[in-house]
Amino acid sequence: VQLQASGGGLVQAGGSLRLSCAASGRTFSSYWMGWFRQAPRKEREFVAAISWRGGNTYYADSVKGRFTISRDNAKNTVYLQMNSLKPEDTAVYSCAADNGISQSAGSWAYWGQGTLVTVSS
């Protein structure tokens, strides 16, 4: 599966952004989808994940209550709605796909290119 992330940009603290990740291939609905981020000089970290049909979602503690992951299997797209953004959310956000879920980036098989989110204070 090939993934293409979009939707990043510059936003003020407290603002919102919605990231999208479009997938190619007919098996999109069989994959767990995840979002990760990597801030400058930091390791890539887990942000959120969603199960095949969207019935199960998982979030990093740092974004719980502010970010929402969702998917539309008819459109082969997964979303990350980010509200109440903070400067510490500044990072390159990447989407990933795999047959299972893990908070370890190394466990995910497929990756899209990242999209930069910058939150100004």
Tab-separated table of N, CA, C and O in Angstrom:
chain	number	residue	atom	x	y	z
A	1	VAL	N	0.840	-1.175	0.000
A	1	VAL	CA	0.000	0.000	0.000
A	1	VAL	C	0.885	1.239	0.000
A	1	VAL	O	1.918	1.277	0.651
A	2	GLN	N	0.484	2.247	-0.766
A	2	GLN	CA	1.216	3.511	-0.800
A	2	GLN	C	0.397	4.572	-0.093
A	2	GLN	O	-0.815	4.630	-0.251
A	3	LEU	N	1.088	5.414	0.671
A	3	LEU	CA	0.416	6.400	1.511
A	3	LEU	C	0.901	7.798	1.166
A	3	LEU	O	2.091	8.015	0.915
A	4	GLN	N	-0.033	8.755	1.209
A	4	GLN	CA	0.281	10.149	0.899
A	4	GLN	C	-0.385	11.038	1.937
A	4	GLN	O	-1.607	11.153	1.967
A	5	ALA	N	0.424	11.646	2.783
A	5	ALA	CA	-0.094	12.526	3.829
A	5	ALA	C	-0.150	13.966	3.346
A	5	ALA	O	0.676	14.388	2.535
A	6	SER	N	-1.111	14.706	3.889
A	6	SER	CA	-1.255	16.118	3.548
A	6	SER	C	-1.984	16.838	4.677
A	6	SER	O	-2.513	16.200	5.586
A	7	GLY	N	-1.994	18.170	4.591
A	7	GLY	CA	-2.767	18.949	5.549
A	7	GLY	C	-1.964	19.708	6.578
A	7	GLY	O	-2.523	20.440	7.389
A	8	GLY	N	-0.662	19.533	6.570
A	8	GLY	CA	0.161	20.258	7.531
A	8	GLY	C	0.211	21.742	7.210
A	8	GLY	O	-0.236	22.192	6.154
A	9	GLY	N	0.756	22.505	8.140
A	9	GLY	CA	0.872	23.938	7.938
A	9	GLY	C	1.246	24.644	9.215
A	9	GLY	O	1.623	24.014	10.205
A	10	LEU	N	1.130	25.953	9.170
A	10	LEU	CA	1.447	26.800	10.315
A	10	LEU	C	0.146	27.233	10.989
A	10	LEU	O	-0.774	27.728	10.323
A	11	VAL	N	0.078	27.059	12.290
A	11	VAL	CA	-1.114	27.430	13.031
A	11	VAL	C	-0.702	27.998	14.383
A	11	VAL	O	0.354	27.636	14.917
A	12	GLN	N	-1.512	28.893	14.912
A	12	GLN	CA	-1.222	29.457	16.229
A	12	GLN	C	-1.644	28.480	17.322
A	12	GLN	O	-2.537	27.632	17.127
A	13	ALA	N	-1.019	28.604	18.447
A	13	ALA	CA	-1.377	27.779	19.591
A	13	ALA	C	-2.865	27.932	19.896
A	13	ALA	O	-3.406	29.046	19.849
A	14	GLY	N	-3.511	26.820	20.168
A	14	GLY	CA	-4.942	26.815	20.408
A	14	GLY	C	-5.763	26.546	19.157
A	14	GLY	O	-6.971	26.306	19.245
A	15	GLY	N	-5.109	26.584	18.018
A	15	GLY	CA	-5.807	26.365	16.762
A	15	GLY	C	-5.968	24.893	16.420
A	15	GLY	O	-5.626	24.010	17.217
A	16	SER	N	-6.489	24.660	15.218
A	16	SER	CA	-6.781	23.304	14.771
A	16	SER	C	-6.244	23.063	13.364
A	16	SER	O	-6.118	23.993	12.558
A	17	LEU	N	-5.960	21.804	13.103
A	17	LEU	CA	-5.592	21.347	11.767
A	17	LEU	C	-6.153	19.951	11.583
A	17	LEU	O	-6.299	19.202	12.557
A	18	ARG	N	-6.429	19.592	10.332
A	18	ARG	CA	-6.802	18.221	10.035
A	18	ARG	C	-5.845	17.655	8.988
A	18	ARG	O	-5.720	18.189	7.888
A	19	LEU	N	-5.182	16.589	9.372
A	19	LEU	CA	-4.294	15.892	8.456
A	19	LEU	C	-5.053	14.773	7.762
A	19	LEU	O	-5.954	14.167	8.336
A	20	SER	N	-4.670	14.527	6.523
A	20	SER	CA	-5.254	13.427	5.760
A	20	SER	C	-4.142	12.510	5.259
A	20	SER	O	-3.026	12.971	5.011
A	21	CYS	N	-4.470	11.262	5.110
A	21	CYS	CA	-3.524	10.297	4.553
A	21	CYS	C	-4.306	9.428	3.575
A	21	CYS	O	-5.157	8.635	3.989
A	22	ALA	N	-4.015	9.610	2.302
A	22	ALA	CA	-4.695	8.847	1.258
A	22	ALA	C	-3.879	7.608	0.910
A	22	ALA	O	-2.657	7.694	0.746
A	23	ALA	N	-4.551	6.488	0.800
A	23	ALA	CA	-3.879	5.219	0.517
A	23	ALA	C	-4.298	4.677	-0.834
A	23	ALA	O	-5.450	4.832	-1.257
A	24	SER	N	-3.365	4.061	-1.490
A	24	SER	CA	-3.682	3.376	-2.743
A	24	SER	C	-3.829	1.892	-2.464
A	24	SER	O	-3.336	1.385	-1.463
A	25	GLY	N	-4.485	1.196	-3.321
A	25	GLY	CA	-4.644	-0.244	-3.131
A	25	GLY	C	-6.019	-0.609	-2.626
A	25	GLY	O	-6.683	0.176	-1.957
A	26	ARG	N	-6.425	-1.810	-2.941
A	26	ARG	CA	-7.769	-2.254	-2.605
A	26	ARG	C	-7.865	-2.877	-1.229
A	26	ARG	O	-8.936	-3.223	-0.783
A	27	THR	N	-6.738	-2.982	-0.526
A	27	THR	CA	-6.756	-3.660	0.765
A	27	THR	C	-6.662	-2.693	1.935
A	27	THR	O	-6.356	-3.084	3.049
A	28	PHE	N	-6.946	-1.419	1.688
A	28	PHE	CA	-6.822	-0.397	2.734
A	28	PHE	C	-7.595	-0.794	3.977
A	28	PHE	O	-7.101	-0.638	5.091
A	29	SER	N	-8.800	-1.317	3.786
A	29	SER	CA	-9.654	-1.611	4.928
A	29	SER	C	-9.153	-2.782	5.762
A	29	SER	O	-9.692	-3.048	6.833
A	30	SER	N	-8.125	-3.477	5.306
A	30	SER	CA	-7.593	-4.586	6.078
A	30	SER	C	-6.417	-4.187	6.963
A	30	SER	O	-5.885	-5.017	7.695
A	31	TYR	N	-6.019	-2.923	6.918
A	31	TYR	CA	-4.862	-2.456	7.671
A	31	TYR	C	-5.255	-1.596	8.870
A	31	TYR	O	-6.190	-0.803	8.796
A	32	TRP	N	-4.505	-1.768	9.943
A	32	TRP	CA	-4.484	-0.747	10.974
A	32	TRP	C	-3.775	0.468	10.382
A	32	TRP	O	-2.835	0.334	9.604
A	33	MET	N	-4.237	1.645	10.767
A	33	MET	CA	-3.606	2.878	10.322
A	33	MET	C	-3.131	3.663	11.540
A	33	MET	O	-3.809	3.697	12.571
A	34	GLY	N	-1.979	4.291	11.384
A	34	GLY	CA	-1.431	5.033	12.511
A	34	GLY	C	-0.835	6.364	12.081
A	34	GLY	O	-0.526	6.575	10.901
A	35	TRP	N	-0.711	7.238	13.045
A	35	TRP	CA	-0.006	8.499	12.855
A	35	TRP	C	1.155	8.549	13.847
A	35	TRP	O	0.988	8.207	15.033
A	36	PHE	N	2.292	8.987	13.359
A	36	PHE	CA	3.476	9.200	14.178
A	36	PHE	C	3.971	10.615	13.915
A	36	PHE	O	3.614	11.235	12.920
A	37	ARG	N	4.816	11.100	14.805
A	37	ARG	CA	5.409	12.411	14.580
A	37	ARG	C	6.851	12.415	15.040
A	37	ARG	O	7.252	11.640	15.917
A	38	GLN	N	7.607	13.303	14.434
A	38	GLN	CA	9.009	13.450	14.813
A	38	GLN	C	9.344	14.926	14.878
A	38	GLN	O	9.287	15.628	13.855
A	39	ALA	N	9.671	15.371	16.071
A	39	ALA	CA	10.084	16.742	16.281
A	39	ALA	C	11.590	16.851	16.082
A	39	ALA	O	12.306	15.843	16.140
A	40	PRO	N	12.091	18.057	15.830
A	40	PRO	CA	13.537	18.228	15.640
A	40	PRO	C	14.329	17.671	16.814
A	40	PRO	O	13.981	17.893	17.979
A	41	ARG	N	15.328	16.892	16.490
A	41	ARG	CA	16.263	16.337	17.477
A	41	ARG	C	15.593	15.345	18.439
A	41	ARG	O	16.121	15.077	19.518
A	42	LYS	N	14.450	14.825	18.025
A	42	LYS	CA	13.760	13.829	18.847
A	42	LYS	C	13.462	12.591	18.013
A	42	LYS	O	13.447	12.627	16.788
A	43	GLU	N	13.201	11.507	18.712
A	43	GLU	CA	12.838	10.277	18.026
A	43	GLU	C	11.386	10.332	17.553
A	43	GLU	O	10.564	11.059	18.124
A	44	ARG	N	11.092	9.529	16.557
A	44	ARG	CA	9.719	9.422	16.085
A	44	ARG	C	8.865	8.810	17.187
A	44	ARG	O	9.269	7.822	17.824
A	45	GLU	N	7.683	9.384	17.399
A	45	GLU	CA	6.830	8.888	18.468
A	45	GLU	C	5.422	8.608	17.964
A	45	GLU	O	4.924	9.251	17.029
A	46	PHE	N	4.798	7.661	18.611
A	46	PHE	CA	3.423	7.278	18.310
A	46	PHE	C	2.471	8.394	18.697
A	46	PHE	O	2.612	9.016	19.748
A	47	VAL	N	1.477	8.630	17.835
A	47	VAL	CA	0.455	9.634	18.116
A	47	VAL	C	-0.910	8.971	18.284
A	47	VAL	O	-1.578	9.160	19.303
A	48	ALA	N	-1.323	8.202	17.280
A	48	ALA	CA	-2.664	7.597	17.331
A	48	ALA	C	-2.732	6.444	16.339
A	48	ALA	O	-1.940	6.383	15.390
A	49	ALA	N	-3.686	5.549	16.563
A	49	ALA	CA	-3.920	4.434	15.648
A	49	ALA	C	-5.383	4.073	15.640
A	49	ALA	O	-6.105	4.324	16.618
A	50	ILE	N	-5.801	3.462	14.539
A	50	ILE	CA	-7.199	3.087	14.387
A	50	ILE	C	-7.286	1.724	13.717
A	50	ILE	O	-6.502	1.405	12.826
A	51	SER	N	-8.240	0.922	14.152
A	51	SER	CA	-8.387	-0.427	13.628
A	51	SER	C	-9.043	-0.433	12.248
A	51	SER	O	-9.462	0.602	11.735
A	52	TRP	N	-9.161	-1.642	11.675
A	52	TRP	CA	-9.580	-1.782	10.276
A	52	TRP	C	-10.877	-1.061	9.961
A	52	TRP	O	-10.998	-0.387	8.951
A	53	ARG	N	-11.879	-1.226	10.823
A	53	ARG	CA	-13.173	-0.605	10.565
A	53	ARG	C	-13.424	0.615	11.432
A	53	ARG	O	-14.515	1.178	11.426
A	54	GLY	N	-12.394	1.010	12.184
A	54	GLY	CA	-12.528	2.216	12.985
A	54	GLY	C	-13.139	2.017	14.347
A	54	GLY	O	-13.374	2.985	15.070
A	55	GLY	N	-13.373	0.766	14.726
A	55	GLY	CA	-14.021	0.516	15.997
A	55	GLY	C	-13.122	0.673	17.202
A	55	GLY	O	-13.604	0.828	18.323
A	56	ASN	N	-11.833	0.644	16.991
A	56	ASN	CA	-10.876	0.792	18.080
A	56	ASN	C	-9.875	1.880	17.738
A	56	ASN	O	-9.328	1.905	16.633
A	57	THR	N	-9.660	2.756	18.686
A	57	THR	CA	-8.676	3.815	18.511
A	57	THR	C	-7.772	3.888	19.744
A	57	THR	O	-8.202	3.552	20.858
A	58	TYR	N	-6.558	4.315	19.520
A	58	TYR	CA	-5.571	4.440	20.590
A	58	TYR	C	-4.819	5.758	20.404
A	58	TYR	O	-4.572	6.176	19.281
A	59	TYR	N	-4.478	6.367	21.533
A	59	TYR	CA	-3.818	7.664	21.494
A	59	TYR	C	-2.650	7.708	22.470
A	59	TYR	O	-2.686	7.091	23.537
A	60	ALA	N	-1.655	8.490	22.113
A	60	ALA	CA	-0.617	8.812	23.070
A	60	ALA	C	-1.218	9.711	24.147
A	60	ALA	O	-2.120	10.509	23.873
A	61	ASP	N	-0.716	9.580	25.355
A	61	ASP	CA	-1.255	10.385	26.456
A	61	ASP	C	-1.145	11.879	26.166
A	61	ASP	O	-1.996	12.661	26.579
A	62	SER	N	-0.116	12.255	25.434
A	62	SER	CA	0.141	13.677	25.180
A	62	SER	C	-0.905	14.316	24.264
A	62	SER	O	-1.020	15.544	24.231
A	63	VAL	N	-1.662	13.509	23.527
A	63	VAL	CA	-2.646	14.072	22.597
A	63	VAL	C	-4.077	13.665	22.935
A	63	VAL	O	-5.020	14.153	22.310
A	64	LYS	N	-4.224	12.797	23.930
A	64	LYS	CA	-5.550	12.296	24.282
A	64	LYS	C	-6.460	13.455	24.666
A	64	LYS	O	-6.083	14.335	25.437
A	65	GLY	N	-7.656	13.469	24.101
A	65	GLY	CA	-8.611	14.530	24.380
A	65	GLY	C	-8.484	15.722	23.445
A	65	GLY	O	-9.369	16.590	23.422
A	66	ARG	N	-7.402	15.795	22.699
A	66	ARG	CA	-7.203	16.910	21.760
A	66	ARG	C	-7.205	16.440	20.300
A	66	ARG	O	-7.663	17.174	19.418
A	67	PHE	N	-6.692	15.252	20.055
A	67	PHE	CA	-6.598	14.712	18.697
A	67	PHE	C	-7.623	13.599	18.526
A	67	PHE	O	-7.916	12.858	19.463
A	68	THR	N	-8.126	13.476	17.301
A	68	THR	CA	-9.055	12.400	16.971
A	68	THR	C	-8.649	11.768	15.653
A	68	THR	O	-8.506	12.468	14.640
A	69	ILE	N	-8.464	10.455	15.670
A	69	ILE	CA	-8.152	9.718	14.449
A	69	ILE	C	-9.445	9.091	13.926
A	69	ILE	O	-10.268	8.602	14.696
A	70	SER	N	-9.599	9.120	12.615
A	70	SER	CA	-10.778	8.508	11.998
A	70	SER	C	-10.383	8.010	10.616
A	70	SER	O	-9.305	8.332	10.115
A	71	ARG	N	-11.251	7.220	10.016
A	71	ARG	CA	-10.959	6.705	8.684
A	71	ARG	C	-12.234	6.581	7.873
A	71	ARG	O	-13.323	6.379	8.423
A	72	ASP	N	-12.068	6.700	6.571
A	72	ASP	CA	-13.163	6.496	5.639
A	72	ASP	C	-12.683	5.452	4.636
A	72	ASP	O	-11.931	5.768	3.704
A	73	ASN	N	-13.096	4.218	4.824
A	73	ASN	CA	-12.598	3.141	3.967
A	73	ASN	C	-13.095	3.267	2.539
A	73	ASN	O	-12.448	2.780	1.609
A	74	ALA	N	-14.226	3.929	2.340
A	74	ALA	CA	-14.729	4.140	0.982
A	74	ALA	C	-13.825	5.085	0.202
A	74	ALA	O	-13.757	5.023	-1.031
A	75	LYS	N	-13.143	5.964	0.925
A	75	LYS	CA	-12.240	6.925	0.293
A	75	LYS	C	-10.778	6.550	0.478
A	75	LYS	O	-9.892	7.304	0.074
A	76	ASN	N	-10.521	5.414	1.123
A	76	ASN	CA	-9.135	4.981	1.383
A	76	ASN	C	-8.331	6.083	2.072
A	76	ASN	O	-7.173	6.345	1.714
A	77	THR	N	-8.922	6.695	3.056
A	77	THR	CA	-8.281	7.837	3.714
A	77	THR	C	-8.424	7.737	5.226
A	77	THR	O	-9.481	7.341	5.734
A	78	VAL	N	-7.364	8.102	5.904
A	78	VAL	CA	-7.384	8.227	7.358
A	78	VAL	C	-7.091	9.679	7.709
A	78	VAL	O	-6.346	10.359	6.994
A	79	TYR	N	-7.716	10.136	8.779
A	79	TYR	CA	-7.614	11.537	9.170
A	79	TYR	C	-7.060	11.656	10.589
A	79	TYR	O	-7.208	10.753	11.416
A	80	LEU	N	-6.481	12.814	10.853
A	80	LEU	CA	-6.088	13.151	12.212
A	80	LEU	C	-6.548	14.577	12.461
A	80	LEU	O	-5.964	15.530	11.923
A	81	GLN	N	-7.617	14.717	13.216
A	81	GLN	CA	-8.110	16.040	13.602
A	81	GLN	C	-7.364	16.477	14.850
A	81	GLN	O	-7.402	15.789	15.873
A	82	MET	N	-6.710	17.606	14.765
A	82	MET	CA	-5.887	18.095	15.861
A	82	MET	C	-6.453	19.423	16.355
A	82	MET	O	-6.483	20.399	15.597
A	83	ASN	N	-6.914	19.432	17.576
A	83	ASN	CA	-7.474	20.632	18.192
A	83	ASN	C	-6.598	21.069	19.362
A	83	ASN	O	-5.782	20.300	19.872
A	84	SER	N	-6.809	22.287	19.794
A	84	SER	CA	-6.072	22.839	20.944
A	84	SER	C	-4.574	22.600	20.800
A	84	SER	O	-3.906	22.133	21.725
A	85	LEU	N	-4.058	22.925	19.635
A	85	LEU	CA	-2.655	22.648	19.350
A	85	LEU	C	-1.737	23.460	20.238
A	85	LEU	O	-2.034	24.612	20.603
A	86	LYS	N	-0.605	22.861	20.572
A	86	LYS	CA	0.399	23.470	21.432
A	86	LYS	C	1.718	23.547	20.659
A	86	LYS	O	1.959	22.746	19.750
A	87	PRO	N	2.583	24.462	21.053
A	87	PRO	CA	3.892	24.535	20.371
A	87	PRO	C	4.639	23.198	20.402
A	87	PRO	O	5.334	22.874	19.430
A	88	GLU	N	4.458	22.430	21.452
A	88	GLU	CA	5.158	21.145	21.537
A	88	GLU	C	4.591	20.095	20.590
A	88	GLU	O	5.147	18.997	20.473
A	89	ASP	N	3.501	20.405	19.893
A	89	ASP	CA	2.982	19.511	18.865
A	89	ASP	C	3.707	19.708	17.536
A	89	ASP	O	3.472	18.947	16.585
A	90	THR	N	4.571	20.703	17.461
A	90	THR	CA	5.321	20.956	16.240
A	90	THR	C	6.179	19.755	15.889
A	90	THR	O	6.975	19.284	16.710
A	91	ALA	N	5.995	19.240	14.663
A	91	ALA	CA	6.707	18.039	14.243
A	91	ALA	C	6.338	17.727	12.796
A	91	ALA	O	5.401	18.307	12.238
A	92	VAL	N	7.068	16.795	12.233
A	92	VAL	CA	6.677	16.190	10.966
A	92	VAL	C	5.794	14.994	11.290
A	92	VAL	O	6.221	14.090	12.013
A	93	TYR	N	4.587	15.005	10.766
A	93	TYR	CA	3.619	13.941	11.023
A	93	TYR	C	3.577	12.995	9.825
A	93	TYR	O	3.443	13.434	8.682
A	94	SER	N	3.655	11.703	10.126
A	94	SER	CA	3.648	10.677	9.080
A	94	SER	C	2.574	9.655	9.376
A	94	SER	O	2.307	9.332	10.544
A	95	CYS	N	1.976	9.136	8.310
A	95	CYS	CA	0.998	8.068	8.486
A	95	CYS	C	1.644	6.727	8.159
A	95	CYS	O	2.625	6.666	7.412
A	96	ALA	N	1.090	5.694	8.736
A	96	ALA	CA	1.645	4.359	8.561
A	96	ALA	C	0.528	3.332	8.523
A	96	ALA	O	-0.569	3.575	9.030
A	97	ALA	N	0.818	2.185	7.939
A	97	ALA	CA	-0.155	1.096	7.830
A	97	ALA	C	0.518	-0.217	8.174
A	97	ALA	O	1.709	-0.415	7.882
A	98	ASP	N	-0.242	-1.093	8.802
A	98	ASP	CA	0.288	-2.420	9.123
A	98	ASP	C	-0.864	-3.362	9.444
A	98	ASP	O	-1.989	-2.919	9.662
A	99	ASN	N	-0.540	-4.636	9.504
A	99	ASN	CA	-1.563	-5.621	9.837
A	99	ASN	C	-1.909	-5.646	11.314
A	99	ASN	O	-2.918	-6.229	11.711
A	100	GLY	N	-1.069	-5.040	12.127
A	100	GLY	CA	-1.327	-4.985	13.552
A	100	GLY	C	-1.020	-3.618	14.096
A	100	GLY	O	-0.667	-2.706	13.347
A	101	ILE	N	-1.148	-3.457	15.386
A	101	ILE	CA	-0.893	-2.171	16.026
A	101	ILE	C	0.295	-2.278	16.968
A	101	ILE	O	0.482	-3.284	17.635
A	102	SER	N	1.090	-1.219	16.976
A	102	SER	CA	2.204	-1.127	17.893
A	102	SER	C	2.530	0.342	18.078
A	102	SER	O	2.341	1.144	17.169
A	103	GLN	N	3.023	0.692	19.258
A	103	GLN	CA	3.477	2.065	19.467
A	103	GLN	C	4.920	2.241	19.016
A	103	GLN	O	5.454	3.346	19.061
A	104	SER	N	5.509	1.168	18.559
A	104	SER	CA	6.866	1.218	18.045
A	104	SER	C	6.837	1.464	16.545
A	104	SER	O	6.257	0.680	15.785
A	105	ALA	N	7.476	2.548	16.102
A	105	ALA	CA	7.466	2.881	14.682
A	105	ALA	C	8.077	1.770	13.836
A	105	ALA	O	7.639	1.522	12.711
A	106	GLY	N	9.050	1.090	14.372
A	106	GLY	CA	9.724	0.043	13.623
A	106	GLY	C	8.859	-1.142	13.286
A	106	GLY	O	9.223	-1.965	12.436
A	107	SER	N	7.699	-1.236	13.932
A	107	SER	CA	6.810	-2.369	13.688
A	107	SER	C	5.853	-2.146	12.529
A	107	SER	O	5.150	-3.065	12.129
A	108	TRP	N	5.793	-0.938	12.029
A	108	TRP	CA	4.840	-0.620	10.960
A	108	TRP	C	5.516	-0.814	9.601
A	108	TRP	O	6.605	-0.316	9.367
A	109	ALA	N	4.789	-1.477	8.694
A	109	ALA	CA	5.400	-1.898	7.434
A	109	ALA	C	5.400	-0.804	6.357
A	109	ALA	O	6.330	-0.722	5.563
A	110	TYR	N	4.359	-0.007	6.326
A	110	TYR	CA	4.198	0.949	5.233
A	110	TYR	C	4.126	2.373	5.780
A	110	TYR	O	3.444	2.630	6.768
A	111	TRP	N	4.784	3.269	5.069
A	111	TRP	CA	4.882	4.653	5.523
A	111	TRP	C	4.627	5.616	4.382
A	111	TRP	O	5.026	5.368	3.236
A	112	GLY	N	3.985	6.737	4.717
A	112	GLY	CA	3.872	7.832	3.777
A	112	GLY	C	4.930	8.870	4.089
A	112	GLY	O	5.581	8.823	5.136
A	113	GLN	N	5.086	9.826	3.200
A	113	GLN	CA	6.013	10.921	3.494
A	113	GLN	C	5.375	11.810	4.559
A	113	GLN	O	4.180	11.772	4.764
A	114	GLY	N	6.141	12.557	5.251
A	114	GLY	CA	5.614	13.364	6.337
A	114	GLY	C	5.054	14.690	5.858
A	114	GLY	O	5.344	15.168	4.772
A	115	THR	N	4.253	15.267	6.714
A	115	THR	CA	3.736	16.614	6.496
A	115	THR	C	4.041	17.442	7.732
A	115	THR	O	3.829	16.998	8.864
A	116	LEU	N	4.571	18.642	7.538
A	116	LEU	CA	5.069	19.442	8.651
A	116	LEU	C	3.942	20.238	9.292
A	116	LEU	O	3.194	20.946	8.612
A	117	VAL	N	3.860	20.121	10.598
A	117	VAL	CA	2.938	20.921	11.396
A	117	VAL	C	3.768	21.824	12.296
A	117	VAL	O	4.608	21.342	13.053
A	118	THR	N	3.535	23.125	12.196
A	118	THR	CA	4.245	24.090	13.018
A	118	THR	C	3.225	24.880	13.823
A	118	THR	O	2.318	25.492	13.249
A	119	VAL	N	3.372	24.855	15.138
A	119	VAL	CA	2.463	25.561	16.026
A	119	VAL	C	3.231	26.704	16.673
A	119	VAL	O	4.193	26.483	17.402
A	120	SER	N	2.793	27.906	16.411
A	120	SER	CA	3.462	29.080	16.960
A	120	SER	C	2.820	29.491	18.274
A	120	SER	O	1.626	29.351	18.476
A	121	SER	N	3.649	30.036	19.152
A	121	SER	CA	3.146	30.444	20.477
A	121	SER	C	2.663	31.883	20.464
A	121	SER	O	2.858	32.615	19.520
